[in-house]
CSV table of C-alpha atoms and ligand atoms in Angstrom, one decimal:
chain,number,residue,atom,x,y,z
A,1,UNK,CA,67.3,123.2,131.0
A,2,UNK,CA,68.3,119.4,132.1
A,3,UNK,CA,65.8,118.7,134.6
A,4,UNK,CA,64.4,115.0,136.6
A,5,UNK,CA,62.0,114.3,133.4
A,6,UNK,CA,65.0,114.2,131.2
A,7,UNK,CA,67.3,112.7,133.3
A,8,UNK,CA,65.4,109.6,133.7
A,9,UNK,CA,64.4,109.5,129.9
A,10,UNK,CA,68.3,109.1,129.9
A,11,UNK,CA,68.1,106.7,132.6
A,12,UNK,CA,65.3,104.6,130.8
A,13,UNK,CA,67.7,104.4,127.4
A,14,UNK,CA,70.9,103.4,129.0
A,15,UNK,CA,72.4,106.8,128.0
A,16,UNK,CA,74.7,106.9,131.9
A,17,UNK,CA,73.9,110.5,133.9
A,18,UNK,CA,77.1,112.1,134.8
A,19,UNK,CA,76.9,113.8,137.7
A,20,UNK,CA,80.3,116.3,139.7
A,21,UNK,CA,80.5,118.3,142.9
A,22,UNK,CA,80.4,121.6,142.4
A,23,UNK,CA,80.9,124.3,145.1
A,24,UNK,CA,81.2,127.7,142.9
A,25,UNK,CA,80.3,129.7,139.7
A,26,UNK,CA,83.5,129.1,137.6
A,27,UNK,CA,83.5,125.9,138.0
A,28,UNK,CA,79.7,125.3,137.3
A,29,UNK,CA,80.7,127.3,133.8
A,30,UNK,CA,83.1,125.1,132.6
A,31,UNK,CA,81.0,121.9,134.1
A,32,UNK,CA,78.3,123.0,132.0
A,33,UNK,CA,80.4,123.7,129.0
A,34,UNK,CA,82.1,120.1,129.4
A,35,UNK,CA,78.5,118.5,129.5
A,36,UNK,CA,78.2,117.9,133.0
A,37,UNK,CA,74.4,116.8,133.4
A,38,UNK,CA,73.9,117.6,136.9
A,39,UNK,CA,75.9,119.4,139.4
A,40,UNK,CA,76.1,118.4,143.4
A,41,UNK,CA,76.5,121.1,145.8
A,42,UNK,CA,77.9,118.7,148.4
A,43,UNK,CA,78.7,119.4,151.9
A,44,UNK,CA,81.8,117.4,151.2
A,45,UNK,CA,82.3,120.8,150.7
A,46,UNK,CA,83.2,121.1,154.5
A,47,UNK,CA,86.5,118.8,153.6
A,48,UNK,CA,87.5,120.2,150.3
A,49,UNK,CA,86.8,124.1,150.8
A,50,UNK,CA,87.0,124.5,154.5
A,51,UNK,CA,89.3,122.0,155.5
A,52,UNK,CA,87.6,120.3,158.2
A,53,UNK,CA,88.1,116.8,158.9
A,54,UNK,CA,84.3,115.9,158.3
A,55,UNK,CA,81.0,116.8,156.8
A,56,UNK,CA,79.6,117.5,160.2
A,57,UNK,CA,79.9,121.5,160.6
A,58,UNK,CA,78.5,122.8,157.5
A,59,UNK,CA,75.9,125.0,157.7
A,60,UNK,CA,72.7,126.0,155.8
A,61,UNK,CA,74.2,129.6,155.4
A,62,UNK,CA,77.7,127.2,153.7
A,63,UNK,CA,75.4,125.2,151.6
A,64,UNK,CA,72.8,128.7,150.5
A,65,UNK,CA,75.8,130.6,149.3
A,66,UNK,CA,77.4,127.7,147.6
A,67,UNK,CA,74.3,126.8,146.0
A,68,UNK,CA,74.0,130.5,145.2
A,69,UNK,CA,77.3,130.0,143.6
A,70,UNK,CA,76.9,127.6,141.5
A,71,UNK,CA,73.5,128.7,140.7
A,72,UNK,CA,74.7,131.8,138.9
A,73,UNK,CA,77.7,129.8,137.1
A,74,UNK,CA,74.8,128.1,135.2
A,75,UNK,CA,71.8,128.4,132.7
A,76,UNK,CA,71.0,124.9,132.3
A,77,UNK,CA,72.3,122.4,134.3
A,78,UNK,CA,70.5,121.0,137.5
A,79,UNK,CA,72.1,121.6,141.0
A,80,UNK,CA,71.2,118.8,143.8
A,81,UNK,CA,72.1,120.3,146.8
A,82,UNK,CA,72.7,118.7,150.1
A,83,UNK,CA,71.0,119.1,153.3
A,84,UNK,CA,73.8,119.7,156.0
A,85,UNK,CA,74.0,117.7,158.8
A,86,UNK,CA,71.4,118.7,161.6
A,87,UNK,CA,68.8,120.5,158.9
A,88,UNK,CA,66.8,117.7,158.5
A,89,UNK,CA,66.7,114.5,160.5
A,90,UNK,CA,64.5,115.6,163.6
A,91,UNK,CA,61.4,117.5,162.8
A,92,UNK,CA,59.5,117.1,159.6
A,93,UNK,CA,58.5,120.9,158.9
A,94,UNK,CA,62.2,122.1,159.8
A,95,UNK,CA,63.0,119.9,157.3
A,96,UNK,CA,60.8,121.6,154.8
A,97,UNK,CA,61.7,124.6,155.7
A,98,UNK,CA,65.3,124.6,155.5
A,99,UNK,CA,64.4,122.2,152.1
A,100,UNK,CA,62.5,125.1,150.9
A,101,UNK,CA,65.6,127.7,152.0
A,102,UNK,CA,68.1,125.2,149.2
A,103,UNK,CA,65.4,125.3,146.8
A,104,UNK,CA,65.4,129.7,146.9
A,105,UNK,CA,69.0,129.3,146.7
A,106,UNK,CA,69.1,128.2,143.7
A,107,UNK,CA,68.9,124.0,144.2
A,108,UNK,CA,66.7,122.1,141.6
A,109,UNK,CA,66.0,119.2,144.1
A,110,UNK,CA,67.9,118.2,147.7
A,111,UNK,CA,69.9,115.1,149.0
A,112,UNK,CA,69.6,113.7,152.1
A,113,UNK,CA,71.6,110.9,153.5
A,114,UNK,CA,70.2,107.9,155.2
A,115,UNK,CA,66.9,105.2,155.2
A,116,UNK,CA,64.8,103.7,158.0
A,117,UNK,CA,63.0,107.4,159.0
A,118,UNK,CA,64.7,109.2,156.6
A,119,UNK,CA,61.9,107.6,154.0
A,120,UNK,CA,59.3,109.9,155.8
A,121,UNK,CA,61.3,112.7,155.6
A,122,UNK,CA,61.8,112.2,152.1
A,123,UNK,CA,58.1,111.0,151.3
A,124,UNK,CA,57.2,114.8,153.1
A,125,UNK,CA,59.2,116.8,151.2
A,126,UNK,CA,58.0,115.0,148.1
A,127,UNK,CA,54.5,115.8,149.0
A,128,UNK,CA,55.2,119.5,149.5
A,129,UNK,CA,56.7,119.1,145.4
A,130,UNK,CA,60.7,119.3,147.0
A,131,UNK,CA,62.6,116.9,144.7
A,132,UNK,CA,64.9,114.6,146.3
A,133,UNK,CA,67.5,112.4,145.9
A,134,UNK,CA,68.0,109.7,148.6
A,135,UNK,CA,71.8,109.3,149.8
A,136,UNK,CA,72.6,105.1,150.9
A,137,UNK,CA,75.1,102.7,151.7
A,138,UNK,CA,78.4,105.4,153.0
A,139,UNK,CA,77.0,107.8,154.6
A,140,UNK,CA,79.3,110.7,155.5
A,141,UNK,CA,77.0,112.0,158.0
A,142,UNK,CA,77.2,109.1,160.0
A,143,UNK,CA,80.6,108.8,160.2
A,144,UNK,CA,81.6,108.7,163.9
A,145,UNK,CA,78.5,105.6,163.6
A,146,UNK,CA,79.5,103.7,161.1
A,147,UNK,CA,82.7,103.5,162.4
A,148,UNK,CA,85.0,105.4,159.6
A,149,UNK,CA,84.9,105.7,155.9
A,150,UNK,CA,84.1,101.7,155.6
A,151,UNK,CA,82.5,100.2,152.7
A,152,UNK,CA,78.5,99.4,153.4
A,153,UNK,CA,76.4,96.1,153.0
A,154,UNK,CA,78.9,93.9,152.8
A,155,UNK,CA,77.2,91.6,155.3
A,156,UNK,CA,74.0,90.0,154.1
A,157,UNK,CA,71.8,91.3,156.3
A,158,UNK,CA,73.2,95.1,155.9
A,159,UNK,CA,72.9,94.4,151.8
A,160,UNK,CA,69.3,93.4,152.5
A,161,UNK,CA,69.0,96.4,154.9
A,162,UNK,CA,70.1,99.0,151.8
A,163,UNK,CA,68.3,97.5,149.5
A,164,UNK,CA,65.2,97.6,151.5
A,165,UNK,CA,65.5,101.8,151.6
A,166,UNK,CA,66.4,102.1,148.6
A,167,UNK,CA,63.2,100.5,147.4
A,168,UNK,CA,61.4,102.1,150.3
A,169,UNK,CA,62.8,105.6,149.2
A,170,UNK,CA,61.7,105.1,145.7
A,171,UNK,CA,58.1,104.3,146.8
A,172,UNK,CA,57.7,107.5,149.0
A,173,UNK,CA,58.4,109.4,145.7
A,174,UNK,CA,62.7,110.3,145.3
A,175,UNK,CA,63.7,110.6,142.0
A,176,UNK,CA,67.1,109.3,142.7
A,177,UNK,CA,69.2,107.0,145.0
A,178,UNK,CA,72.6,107.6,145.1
A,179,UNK,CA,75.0,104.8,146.1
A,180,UNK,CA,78.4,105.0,148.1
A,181,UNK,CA,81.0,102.7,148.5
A,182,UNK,CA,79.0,99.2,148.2
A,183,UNK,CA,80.0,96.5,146.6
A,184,UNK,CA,79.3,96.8,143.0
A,185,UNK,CA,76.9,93.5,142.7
A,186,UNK,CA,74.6,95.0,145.4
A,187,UNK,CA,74.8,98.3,143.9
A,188,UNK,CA,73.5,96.4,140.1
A,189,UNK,CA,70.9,94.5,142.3
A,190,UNK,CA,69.4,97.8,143.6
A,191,UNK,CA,69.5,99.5,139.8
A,192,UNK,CA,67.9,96.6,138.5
A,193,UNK,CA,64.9,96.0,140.8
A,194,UNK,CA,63.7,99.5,142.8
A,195,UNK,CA,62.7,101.5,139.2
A,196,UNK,CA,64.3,104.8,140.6
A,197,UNK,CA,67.7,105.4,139.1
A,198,UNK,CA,70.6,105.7,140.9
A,199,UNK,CA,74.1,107.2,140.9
A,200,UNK,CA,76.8,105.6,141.7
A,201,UNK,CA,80.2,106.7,144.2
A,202,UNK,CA,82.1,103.3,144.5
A,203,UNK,CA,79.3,101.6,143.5
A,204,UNK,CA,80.6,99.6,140.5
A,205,UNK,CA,79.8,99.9,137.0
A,206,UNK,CA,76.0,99.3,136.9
A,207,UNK,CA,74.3,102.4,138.6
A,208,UNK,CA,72.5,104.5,136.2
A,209,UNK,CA,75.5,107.4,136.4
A,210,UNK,CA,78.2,108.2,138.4
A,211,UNK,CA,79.4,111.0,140.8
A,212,UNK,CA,82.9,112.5,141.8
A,213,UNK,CA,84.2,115.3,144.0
A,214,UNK,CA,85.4,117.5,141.9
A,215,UNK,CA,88.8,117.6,143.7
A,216,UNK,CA,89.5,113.8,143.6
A,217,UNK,CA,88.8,114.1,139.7
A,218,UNK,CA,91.7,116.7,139.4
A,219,UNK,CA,93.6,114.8,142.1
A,220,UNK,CA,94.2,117.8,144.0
A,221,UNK,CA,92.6,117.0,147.3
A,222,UNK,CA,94.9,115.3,149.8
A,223,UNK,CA,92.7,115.4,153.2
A,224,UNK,CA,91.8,118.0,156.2
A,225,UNK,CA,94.0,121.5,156.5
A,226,UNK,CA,95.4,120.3,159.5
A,227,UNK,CA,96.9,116.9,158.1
A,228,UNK,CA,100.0,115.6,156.4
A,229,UNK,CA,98.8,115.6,152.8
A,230,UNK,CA,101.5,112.6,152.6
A,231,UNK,CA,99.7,110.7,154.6
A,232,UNK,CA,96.3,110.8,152.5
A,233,UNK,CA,95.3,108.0,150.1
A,234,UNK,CA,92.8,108.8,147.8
A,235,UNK,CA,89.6,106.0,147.8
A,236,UNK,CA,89.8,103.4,145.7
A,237,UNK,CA,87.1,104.9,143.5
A,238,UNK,CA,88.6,107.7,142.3
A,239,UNK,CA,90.5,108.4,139.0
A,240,UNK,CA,92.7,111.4,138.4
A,241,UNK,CA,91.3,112.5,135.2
A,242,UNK,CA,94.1,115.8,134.8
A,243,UNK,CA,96.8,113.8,134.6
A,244,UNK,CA,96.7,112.9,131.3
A,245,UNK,CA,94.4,115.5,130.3
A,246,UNK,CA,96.5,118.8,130.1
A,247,UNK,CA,94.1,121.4,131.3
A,248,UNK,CA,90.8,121.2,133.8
A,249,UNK,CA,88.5,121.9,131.1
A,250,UNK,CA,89.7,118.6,129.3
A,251,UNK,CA,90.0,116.2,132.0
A,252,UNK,CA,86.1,117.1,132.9
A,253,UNK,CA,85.8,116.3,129.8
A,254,UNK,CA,87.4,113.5,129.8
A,255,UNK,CA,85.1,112.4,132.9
A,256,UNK,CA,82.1,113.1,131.1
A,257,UNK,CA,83.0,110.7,128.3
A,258,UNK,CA,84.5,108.1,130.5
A,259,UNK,CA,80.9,108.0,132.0
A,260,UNK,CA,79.2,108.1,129.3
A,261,UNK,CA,81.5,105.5,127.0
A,262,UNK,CA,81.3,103.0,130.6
A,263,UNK,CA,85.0,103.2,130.8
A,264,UNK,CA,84.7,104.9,133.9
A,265,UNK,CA,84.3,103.3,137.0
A,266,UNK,CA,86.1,100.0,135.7
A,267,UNK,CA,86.3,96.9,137.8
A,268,UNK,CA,89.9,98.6,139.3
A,269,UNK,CA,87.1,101.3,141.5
A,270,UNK,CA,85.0,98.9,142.5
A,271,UNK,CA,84.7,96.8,145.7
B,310,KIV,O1,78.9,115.7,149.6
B,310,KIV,C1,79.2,115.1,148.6
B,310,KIV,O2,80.1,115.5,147.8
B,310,KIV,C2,78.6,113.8,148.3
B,310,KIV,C3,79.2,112.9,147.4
B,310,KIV,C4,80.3,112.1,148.0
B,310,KIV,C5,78.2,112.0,146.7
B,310,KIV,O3,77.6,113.5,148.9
């Protein structure tokens, strides 16, 4: 069984983590057979399973049974599962409850998205022996706040900002921060001074691994139910891996490698 100890003996060698969403059992199978080292049961999964045009609705009873899921497609991978908006940002003990509800469902350690209070929240859930993994830079949650899906700590004061909770996160105790869309020299500055790895989403080349939505990877996913798929662009940091791949198995494959070799992101993904 992968789990944190492991992960950040990988971490410590230079050996990159590579890390996919993951929202159900055959999928988790063939991530597991293709090497995948850690599994996300993201509540992206509100876009690319539901159809909605945000993260915002999803559940705990969504992310349980996807967790579930995934949970039973596996025997030794490790599943991060998210905390869904609303589950966790008010109240310390409904945090660790509902943290505690991922964790029977079959989740090996949560995410949660955001700094400034959030690092209590986290530092109480590590106390109470939840692992966690500490979400910064683009975070979907926030959305209608920040404004859209806009690239993070681009200004000085909001790179000093993010690097400030990352470093804060890793004291209160998270095993991992995970990046989004920052610029890729902000991204190395924070993976080479806070001692917690990180995993990277548009983050550059230097984060300690990397993460896709499953869906971008196959370059299936072309935005809400309701939209003009036309219309959609995918983000700059993501790679269709099945078009020169053949079948799914191989292009997550591919993926893995990619991550592994440092071919993928390259400098074409990064901001
Ligand atoms: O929910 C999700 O899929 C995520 C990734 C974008 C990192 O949080």
């Amino acid at each position: 069984m992968t789990n944190v100890a492991f992960l950040k003996s990988m971490a410590k060698r230079g050996e990159k983590i590579a890390m996919l969403t993951c929202y159900d059992a055959t999928f988790a199978k063939l991530m597991e057979a293709a090497g995948v080292d850690v599994l996300l049961v993201g509540d992206s999964l509100g876009m690319v399973m539901q159809g909605k045009s945000s993260t915002l609705e999803v559940t705990m009873e969504d992310m349980e049974y996807h967790t579930r899921s995934v949970s039973n497609g596996v025997t030794r991978t490790m599943i991060i599962t998210d905390m869904p908006f609303g589950s966790y940002e008010n109240d310390l003990d409904v945090a660790l409850k509902n943290a505690r509800r991922l964790m029977a469902a079959g989740a090996h350690m949560v995410k949660l998205e955001g700094g400034g209070p959030m690092v209590d929240t986290a530092r109480y859930l590590v106390e109470n022996d939840i692992p966690v993994c500490a979400h910064l830079g683009f975070t979907p949650q926030s959305v209608n706040k920040l404004g859209g899906y806009r690239i993070q700590g681009k200004t000085e004061e909001s790179a000093r900002q993010i690097l400030d909770d990352a470093r804060r996160m890793g004291e209160a105790g998270v095993d991992f921060v995970l990046l989004e869309m920052v610029p890729a020299a902000l991204a190395k500055q924070i993976t080479d001074s806070i001692g917690t790895p990180t995993i990277g989403i548009g983050a550059g080349t230097d984060c300690n691994g990397q993460v896709l939505v499953l869906q971008d990877l196959l370059g299936i996913y072309t935005g809400p139910a309701d939209k003009d798929p036309h219309e959609f662009k995918s983000p700059r940091f993501v790679r269709n891996f099945l078009e020169h791949a053949g079948n799914i198995q191989q292009a997550v494959s591919n993926y893995v490698k990619a991550v592994k070799e440092g071919s993928f992101p390259s400098s074409e993904h990064c901001y």
